[in-house]
mmCIF file of C-alpha atoms in Angstrom:
data_model
loop_
_atom_site.group_PDB
_atom_site.id
_atom_site.type_symbol
_atom_site.label_atom_id
_atom_site.label_comp_id
_atom_site.label_asym_id
_atom_site.label_seq_id
_atom_site.Cartn_x
_atom_site.Cartn_y
_atom_site.Cartn_z
ATOM 1 C CA UNK A 1 -31.113 -127.288 131.112
ATOM 2 C CA UNK A 2 -28.855 -124.462 129.994
ATOM 3 C CA UNK A 3 -28.449 -125.279 126.310
ATOM 4 C CA UNK A 4 -30.727 -125.523 123.322
ATOM 5 C CA UNK A 5 -32.336 -128.916 122.679
ATOM 6 C CA UNK A 6 -33.365 -129.728 119.121
ATOM 7 C CA UNK A 7 -36.766 -131.436 119.178
ATOM 8 C CA UNK A 8 -38.337 -133.451 116.351
ATOM 9 C CA UNK A 9 -42.093 -133.813 117.090
ATOM 10 C CA UNK A 10 -44.788 -135.967 115.477
ATOM 11 C CA UNK A 11 -45.561 -135.600 111.784
ATOM 12 C CA UNK A 12 -48.320 -133.026 111.516
ATOM 13 C CA UNK A 13 -49.800 -134.383 108.296
ATOM 14 C CA UNK A 14 -50.451 -137.808 109.817
ATOM 15 C CA UNK A 15 -52.048 -136.206 112.854
ATOM 16 C CA UNK A 16 -54.090 -133.923 110.579
ATOM 17 C CA UNK A 17 -55.411 -136.961 108.716
ATOM 18 C CA UNK A 18 -56.214 -138.621 112.036
ATOM 19 C CA UNK A 19 -57.972 -135.431 113.158
ATOM 20 C CA UNK A 20 -60.269 -135.434 110.122
ATOM 21 C CA UNK A 21 -60.988 -139.155 110.472
ATOM 22 C CA UNK A 22 -61.925 -138.797 114.149
ATOM 23 C CA UNK A 23 -63.954 -135.641 113.546
ATOM 24 C CA UNK A 24 -65.878 -136.899 110.522
ATOM 25 C CA UNK A 25 -66.332 -140.427 111.908
ATOM 26 C CA UNK A 26 -67.567 -139.222 115.305
ATOM 27 C CA UNK A 27 -69.960 -136.746 113.674
ATOM 28 C CA UNK A 28 -71.472 -139.391 111.390
ATOM 29 C CA UNK A 29 -71.839 -141.910 114.220
ATOM 30 C CA UNK A 30 -73.341 -139.251 116.483
ATOM 31 C CA UNK A 31 -75.956 -138.352 113.848
ATOM 32 C CA UNK A 32 -76.804 -141.907 112.802
ATOM 33 C CA UNK A 33 -76.826 -143.538 116.238
ATOM 34 C CA UNK A 34 -77.989 -140.520 118.225
ATOM 35 C CA UNK A 35 -75.740 -141.549 121.119
ATOM 36 C CA UNK A 36 -73.802 -138.994 123.135
ATOM 37 C CA UNK A 37 -70.950 -141.447 123.646
ATOM 38 C CA UNK A 38 -69.737 -140.645 120.135
ATOM 39 C CA UNK A 39 -69.405 -137.017 121.166
ATOM 40 C CA UNK A 40 -66.236 -138.050 123.003
ATOM 41 C CA UNK A 41 -64.572 -138.436 119.604
ATOM 42 C CA UNK A 42 -65.467 -134.846 118.706
ATOM 43 C CA UNK A 43 -64.102 -133.635 122.057
ATOM 44 C CA UNK A 44 -60.924 -135.633 121.437
ATOM 45 C CA UNK A 45 -60.587 -134.038 117.996
ATOM 46 C CA UNK A 46 -60.995 -130.561 119.482
ATOM 47 C CA UNK A 47 -58.346 -131.465 122.062
ATOM 48 C CA UNK A 48 -55.951 -132.386 119.237
ATOM 49 C CA UNK A 49 -56.432 -129.101 117.369
ATOM 50 C CA UNK A 50 -54.211 -126.803 119.534
ATOM 51 C CA UNK A 51 -51.333 -129.250 119.176
ATOM 52 C CA UNK A 52 -50.661 -128.425 115.509
ATOM 53 C CA UNK A 53 -47.538 -126.342 114.938
ATOM 54 C CA UNK A 54 -46.499 -124.750 111.644
ATOM 55 C CA UNK A 55 -42.805 -123.842 111.371
ATOM 56 C CA UNK A 56 -41.821 -121.625 108.440
ATOM 57 C CA UNK A 57 -38.326 -121.577 106.877
ATOM 58 C CA UNK A 58 -35.724 -119.871 109.088
ATOM 59 C CA UNK A 59 -38.102 -119.874 112.016
ATOM 60 C CA UNK A 60 -38.361 -121.876 115.228
ATOM 61 C CA UNK A 61 -40.748 -122.699 118.048
ATOM 62 C CA UNK A 62 -39.635 -122.933 121.674
ATOM 63 C CA UNK A 63 -41.764 -125.407 123.655
ATOM 64 C CA UNK A 64 -42.536 -125.168 127.369
ATOM 65 C CA UNK A 65 -44.560 -127.536 129.546
ATOM 66 C CA UNK A 66 -45.792 -125.782 132.693
ATOM 67 C CA UNK A 67 -42.653 -123.637 132.816
ATOM 68 C CA UNK A 68 -40.210 -126.425 131.933
ATOM 69 C CA UNK A 69 -38.177 -126.183 128.738
ATOM 70 C CA UNK A 70 -38.915 -129.144 126.476
ATOM 71 C CA UNK A 71 -37.041 -128.281 123.300
ATOM 72 C CA UNK A 72 -36.951 -126.208 120.137
ATOM 73 C CA UNK A 73 -38.431 -127.093 116.755
ATOM 74 C CA UNK A 74 -36.178 -125.811 113.967
ATOM 75 C CA UNK A 75 -37.241 -128.202 111.225
ATOM 76 C CA UNK A 76 -39.647 -126.701 108.691
ATOM 77 C CA UNK A 77 -43.115 -128.097 108.151
ATOM 78 C CA UNK A 78 -46.321 -129.044 109.954
ATOM 79 C CA UNK A 79 -45.971 -130.869 113.278
ATOM 80 C CA UNK A 80 -48.064 -131.928 116.216
ATOM 81 C CA UNK A 81 -47.155 -131.652 119.887
ATOM 82 C CA UNK A 82 -49.048 -132.015 123.129
ATOM 83 C CA UNK A 83 -51.703 -129.287 123.368
ATOM 84 C CA UNK A 84 -50.429 -128.383 126.844
ATOM 85 C CA UNK A 85 -47.171 -127.052 125.407
ATOM 86 C CA UNK A 86 -46.619 -123.308 125.310
ATOM 87 C CA UNK A 87 -45.195 -122.425 121.910
ATOM 88 C CA UNK A 88 -43.026 -119.293 121.407
ATOM 89 C CA UNK A 89 -41.894 -118.269 117.943
ATOM 90 C CA UNK A 90 -38.305 -117.038 117.478
ATOM 91 C CA UNK A 91 -37.020 -116.006 114.065
ATOM 92 C CA UNK A 92 -33.714 -117.400 112.848
ATOM 93 C CA UNK A 93 -33.464 -114.967 109.936
ATOM 94 C CA UNK A 94 -30.674 -112.392 109.633
ATOM 95 C CA UNK A 95 -31.832 -109.001 110.896
ATOM 96 C CA UNK A 96 -30.544 -105.487 110.304
ATOM 97 C CA UNK A 97 -30.216 -102.943 113.065
ATOM 98 C CA UNK A 98 -29.353 -99.307 112.333
ATOM 99 C CA UNK A 99 -28.573 -97.652 115.636
ATOM 100 C CA UNK A 100 -29.371 -94.058 116.512
ATOM 101 C CA UNK A 101 -26.704 -91.413 116.131
ATOM 102 C CA UNK A 102 -24.962 -91.211 119.475
ATOM 103 C CA UNK A 103 -23.014 -88.242 120.770
ATOM 104 C CA UNK A 104 -19.822 -89.518 122.396
ATOM 105 C CA UNK A 105 -16.247 -88.385 123.000
ATOM 106 C CA UNK A 106 -13.374 -89.902 121.060
ATOM 107 C CA UNK A 107 -9.973 -90.774 122.522
ATOM 108 C CA UNK A 108 -8.862 -87.124 122.405
ATOM 109 C CA UNK A 109 -12.046 -85.907 124.068
ATOM 110 C CA UNK A 110 -13.605 -84.413 120.925
ATOM 111 C CA UNK A 111 -17.412 -84.813 120.752
ATOM 112 C CA UNK A 112 -18.489 -86.821 117.719
ATOM 113 C CA UNK A 113 -21.697 -88.263 116.297
ATOM 114 C CA UNK A 114 -21.550 -91.963 115.483
ATOM 115 C CA UNK A 115 -23.928 -94.775 114.568
ATOM 116 C CA UNK A 116 -23.523 -98.407 113.529
ATOM 117 C CA UNK A 117 -25.185 -100.897 111.201
ATOM 118 C CA UNK A 118 -25.441 -104.383 112.695
ATOM 119 C CA UNK A 119 -26.408 -107.643 110.981
ATOM 120 C CA UNK A 120 -27.283 -110.390 113.447
ATOM 121 C CA UNK A 121 -29.290 -113.573 113.919
ATOM 122 C CA UNK A 122 -30.309 -115.949 116.708
ATOM 123 C CA UNK A 123 -28.330 -119.186 116.890
ATOM 124 C CA UNK A 124 -29.306 -120.438 120.374
ATOM 125 C CA UNK A 125 -33.045 -120.115 120.994
ATOM 126 C CA UNK A 126 -32.755 -121.176 124.643
ATOM 127 C CA UNK A 127 -30.420 -118.294 125.513
ATOM 128 C CA UNK A 128 -32.443 -115.817 123.452
ATOM 129 C CA UNK A 129 -35.692 -116.849 125.139
ATOM 130 C CA UNK A 130 -34.606 -117.381 128.750
ATOM 131 C CA UNK A 131 -31.162 -115.878 129.458
ATOM 132 C CA UNK A 132 -32.259 -112.319 128.628
ATOM 133 C CA UNK A 133 -35.549 -110.524 129.142
ATOM 134 C CA UNK A 134 -36.083 -109.203 125.595
ATOM 135 C CA UNK A 135 -33.376 -110.256 123.163
ATOM 136 C CA UNK A 136 -34.260 -107.620 120.534
ATOM 137 C CA UNK A 137 -34.033 -104.795 123.042
ATOM 138 C CA UNK A 138 -30.881 -106.450 124.412
ATOM 139 C CA UNK A 139 -29.302 -106.168 120.945
ATOM 140 C CA UNK A 140 -30.119 -102.458 120.724
ATOM 141 C CA UNK A 141 -28.836 -101.540 124.177
ATOM 142 C CA UNK A 142 -25.635 -103.590 124.004
ATOM 143 C CA UNK A 143 -24.824 -102.327 120.511
ATOM 144 C CA UNK A 144 -25.082 -98.733 121.705
ATOM 145 C CA UNK A 145 -22.833 -99.554 124.652
ATOM 146 C CA UNK A 146 -20.266 -101.197 122.358
ATOM 147 C CA UNK A 147 -20.250 -98.176 120.027
ATOM 148 C CA UNK A 148 -19.675 -95.813 122.962
ATOM 149 C CA UNK A 149 -16.751 -97.910 124.162
ATOM 150 C CA UNK A 150 -15.256 -98.178 120.676
ATOM 151 C CA UNK A 151 -15.445 -94.418 120.088
ATOM 152 C CA UNK A 152 -13.517 -93.760 123.305
ATOM 153 C CA UNK A 153 -10.714 -96.114 122.231
ATOM 154 C CA UNK A 154 -9.722 -94.345 118.990
ATOM 155 C CA UNK A 155 -9.388 -90.709 117.873
ATOM 156 C CA UNK A 156 -11.534 -89.344 115.087
ATOM 157 C CA UNK A 157 -8.462 -88.338 113.085
ATOM 158 C CA UNK A 158 -4.724 -87.835 113.416
ATOM 159 C CA UNK A 159 -3.392 -84.439 114.535
ATOM 160 C CA UNK A 160 0.280 -84.569 113.615
ATOM 161 C CA UNK A 161 0.781 -80.880 114.416
ATOM 162 C CA UNK A 162 -0.068 -81.566 118.050
ATOM 163 C CA UNK A 163 1.923 -84.792 118.268
ATOM 164 C CA UNK A 164 -1.160 -87.035 118.251
ATOM 165 C CA UNK A 165 -0.313 -89.737 115.718
ATOM 166 C CA UNK A 166 -2.326 -92.974 115.948
ATOM 167 C CA UNK A 167 -2.080 -96.086 113.811
ATOM 168 C CA UNK A 168 -5.872 -96.562 113.899
ATOM 169 C CA UNK A 169 -8.422 -93.756 113.623
ATOM 170 C CA UNK A 170 -12.194 -93.843 113.266
ATOM 171 C CA UNK A 171 -12.154 -91.965 109.969
ATOM 172 C CA UNK A 172 -9.380 -93.669 108.036
ATOM 173 C CA UNK A 173 -9.068 -97.188 109.501
ATOM 174 C CA UNK A 174 -12.430 -98.543 108.379
ATOM 175 C CA UNK A 175 -11.558 -102.242 108.321
ATOM 176 C CA UNK A 176 -9.691 -102.247 111.644
ATOM 177 C CA UNK A 177 -12.454 -100.317 113.402
ATOM 178 C CA UNK A 178 -15.141 -102.604 111.957
ATOM 179 C CA UNK A 179 -13.290 -105.704 113.172
ATOM 180 C CA UNK A 180 -12.911 -104.229 116.653
ATOM 181 C CA UNK A 181 -16.588 -103.231 116.724
ATOM 182 C CA UNK A 182 -17.733 -106.671 115.556
ATOM 183 C CA UNK A 183 -15.622 -108.387 118.209
ATOM 184 C CA UNK A 184 -16.891 -106.088 120.958
ATOM 185 C CA UNK A 185 -20.554 -106.543 120.005
ATOM 186 C CA UNK A 186 -20.165 -110.325 119.659
ATOM 187 C CA UNK A 187 -18.755 -110.603 123.179
ATOM 188 C CA UNK A 188 -21.739 -108.706 124.545
ATOM 189 C CA UNK A 189 -24.409 -110.594 122.583
ATOM 190 C CA UNK A 190 -23.033 -114.130 122.958
ATOM 191 C CA UNK A 191 -24.837 -114.546 126.288
ATOM 192 C CA UNK A 192 -28.129 -114.075 124.424
ATOM 193 C CA UNK A 193 -27.330 -116.760 121.836
ATOM 194 C CA UNK A 194 -26.911 -114.193 119.050
ATOM 195 C CA UNK A 195 -24.336 -114.314 116.262
ATOM 196 C CA UNK A 196 -23.006 -111.067 114.792
ATOM 197 C CA UNK A 197 -22.669 -111.393 111.017
ATOM 198 C CA UNK A 198 -21.409 -107.872 110.353
ATOM 199 C CA UNK A 199 -20.889 -104.641 112.258
ATOM 200 C CA UNK A 200 -19.850 -101.399 110.570
ATOM 201 C CA UNK A 201 -19.978 -97.687 111.312
ATOM 202 C CA UNK A 202 -22.923 -96.196 109.457
ATOM 203 C CA UNK A 203 -22.399 -92.523 110.305
ATOM 204 C CA UNK A 204 -19.413 -90.600 111.614
ATOM 205 C CA UNK A 205 -18.966 -86.841 112.002
ATOM 206 C CA UNK A 206 -17.896 -84.226 114.496
ATOM 207 C CA UNK A 207 -20.609 -82.901 116.781
ATOM 208 C CA UNK A 208 -22.331 -79.733 115.628
ATOM 209 C CA UNK A 209 -20.700 -77.451 118.189
ATOM 210 C CA UNK A 210 -17.166 -78.160 116.913
ATOM 211 C CA UNK A 211 -17.861 -79.168 113.305
ATOM 212 C CA UNK A 212 -17.140 -75.684 111.863
ATOM 213 C CA UNK A 213 -13.969 -75.271 113.904
ATOM 214 C CA UNK A 214 -12.680 -78.709 112.872
ATOM 215 C CA UNK A 215 -13.496 -77.967 109.218
ATOM 216 C CA UNK A 216 -11.456 -74.761 109.370
ATOM 217 C CA UNK A 217 -8.648 -76.657 111.041
ATOM 218 C CA UNK A 218 -8.631 -79.288 108.304
ATOM 219 C CA UNK A 219 -8.651 -76.576 105.645
ATOM 220 C CA UNK A 220 -5.778 -74.764 107.372
ATOM 221 C CA UNK A 221 -3.796 -77.988 107.588
ATOM 222 C CA UNK A 222 -4.354 -78.616 103.884
ATOM 223 C CA UNK A 223 -3.325 -75.052 102.992
ATOM 224 C CA UNK A 224 -0.142 -75.290 105.074
ATOM 225 C CA UNK A 225 0.744 -78.607 103.460
ATOM 226 C CA UNK A 226 0.116 -77.181 99.993
ATOM 227 C CA UNK A 227 2.209 -74.083 100.747
ATOM 228 C CA UNK A 228 5.008 -76.273 102.047
ATOM 229 C CA UNK A 229 4.994 -78.233 98.804
ATOM 230 C CA UNK A 230 4.908 -75.061 96.708
ATOM 231 C CA UNK A 231 7.834 -73.477 98.577
ATOM 232 C CA UNK A 232 9.834 -76.683 98.322
ATOM 233 C CA UNK A 233 9.275 -76.786 94.559
ATOM 234 C CA UNK A 234 9.982 -73.063 94.147
ATOM 235 C CA UNK A 235 13.327 -73.321 95.953
ATOM 236 C CA UNK A 236 14.290 -76.230 93.700
ATOM 237 C CA UNK A 237 13.326 -74.267 90.573
ATOM 238 C CA UNK A 238 15.245 -71.134 91.671
ATOM 239 C CA UNK A 239 18.289 -73.237 92.428
ATOM 240 C CA UNK A 240 18.063 -74.861 89.008
ATOM 241 C CA UNK A 241 17.641 -71.468 87.287
ATOM 242 C CA UNK A 242 20.718 -69.979 88.944
ATOM 243 C CA UNK A 243 22.717 -73.094 88.215
ATOM 244 C CA UNK A 244 21.749 -73.050 84.509
ATOM 245 C CA UNK A 245 22.505 -69.324 84.184
ATOM 246 C CA UNK A 246 25.902 -69.868 85.741
ATOM 247 C CA UNK A 247 26.798 -72.887 83.568
ATOM 248 C CA UNK A 248 25.727 -71.294 80.292
ATOM 249 C CA UNK A 249 27.196 -67.912 81.299
ATOM 250 C CA UNK A 250 24.089 -66.094 80.157
ATOM 251 C CA UNK A 251 24.606 -63.283 82.653
ATOM 252 C CA UNK A 252 27.114 -62.571 85.381
ATOM 253 C CA UNK A 253 25.296 -61.793 88.631
ATOM 254 C CA UNK A 254 26.817 -60.613 91.833
ATOM 255 C CA UNK A 255 25.426 -61.542 95.239
ATOM 256 C CA UNK A 256 23.132 -58.518 95.407
ATOM 257 C CA UNK A 257 21.598 -59.189 92.000
ATOM 258 C CA UNK A 258 21.274 -62.881 92.792
ATOM 259 C CA UNK A 259 19.378 -62.007 95.950
ATOM 260 C CA UNK A 260 17.057 -59.713 93.975
ATOM 261 C CA UNK A 261 16.500 -62.392 91.341
ATOM 262 C CA UNK A 262 15.801 -65.042 93.978
ATOM 263 C CA UNK A 263 13.325 -62.713 95.672
ATOM 264 C CA UNK A 264 11.490 -62.013 92.424
ATOM 265 C CA UNK A 265 11.385 -65.678 91.401
ATOM 266 C CA UNK A 266 10.088 -66.758 94.808
ATOM 267 C CA UNK A 267 7.340 -64.157 94.642
ATOM 268 C CA UNK A 268 6.361 -65.306 91.161
ATOM 269 C CA UNK A 269 6.454 -69.028 91.947
ATOM 270 C CA UNK A 270 4.813 -68.880 95.401
ATOM 271 C CA UNK A 271 2.128 -66.322 94.638
ATOM 272 C CA UNK A 272 -1.455 -67.597 94.444
ATOM 273 C CA UNK A 273 -2.366 -64.848 91.969
ATOM 274 C CA UNK A 274 -1.310 -64.195 88.391
ATOM 275 C CA UNK A 275 1.814 -62.088 88.081
ATOM 276 C CA UNK A 276 1.811 -58.881 85.990
ATOM 277 C CA UNK A 277 5.160 -58.704 84.183
ATOM 278 C CA UNK A 278 7.060 -55.429 84.003
ATOM 279 C CA UNK A 279 9.442 -54.879 81.062
ATOM 280 C CA UNK A 280 12.612 -53.040 82.083
ATOM 281 C CA UNK A 281 14.076 -51.225 79.083
ATOM 282 C CA UNK A 282 16.972 -49.824 81.074
ATOM 283 C CA UNK A 283 19.791 -51.413 83.011
ATOM 284 C CA UNK A 284 19.504 -54.029 85.712
ATOM 285 C CA UNK A 285 19.656 -51.299 88.334
ATOM 286 C CA UNK A 286 16.812 -49.169 86.875
#
């Protein structure tokens, strides 16, 4: 037997009624007739008592008879089985698992801290009970292993200045990374009869020893990009100003004066501080 077997045992309510009838009837006959033979009925009733099994919603009972797998009760209610059966309870409810923050290296070798949130449930009670030693601990260990493997497959972020451009990164490609993580964890947990309902990254950050350096790098990248945009806009504005002055013949500027005007406009437009204007009451040269 390598697969789960769904077992439907005797109705527990009928057996419970029979238990009370045998117990009460044997007790009355034992008292009235004062014969020990009626004590057999009480012994039989006590023998029936361990056979009652209560299965709550989204729960199951795995039955063994002297080490042999008999079946699994998944139907809810009160049932009765042979008292010799060993009954193991396995929950079928969805469970959450928030892994510890692991320190791993991403694809580029940068140390990062990462954790995952996993939603899972047991679908095959035979595999969960007998194919692995402890299926809950199996979920924890295999999830950590899957997260470590996933982190090594993708970079934390793109570094275009160094030529590292990836289509999928841990920080920006949330859906793609979650799908890859869910697939990886499902492959590892399928042997334990466990279905992965959802797997997502719960925490992601650079490790402490490089966090400050990476923050400065991100800030520098943002500043360079902003400066590039400012210079691009300033050049366009200077070009437009010279073109308008030339078309409307406001002032006739030679190359030297144009260069001075371009220099002044670029300083004004690209400066990150307020400019203090100076009024020249003389000529253009003084």
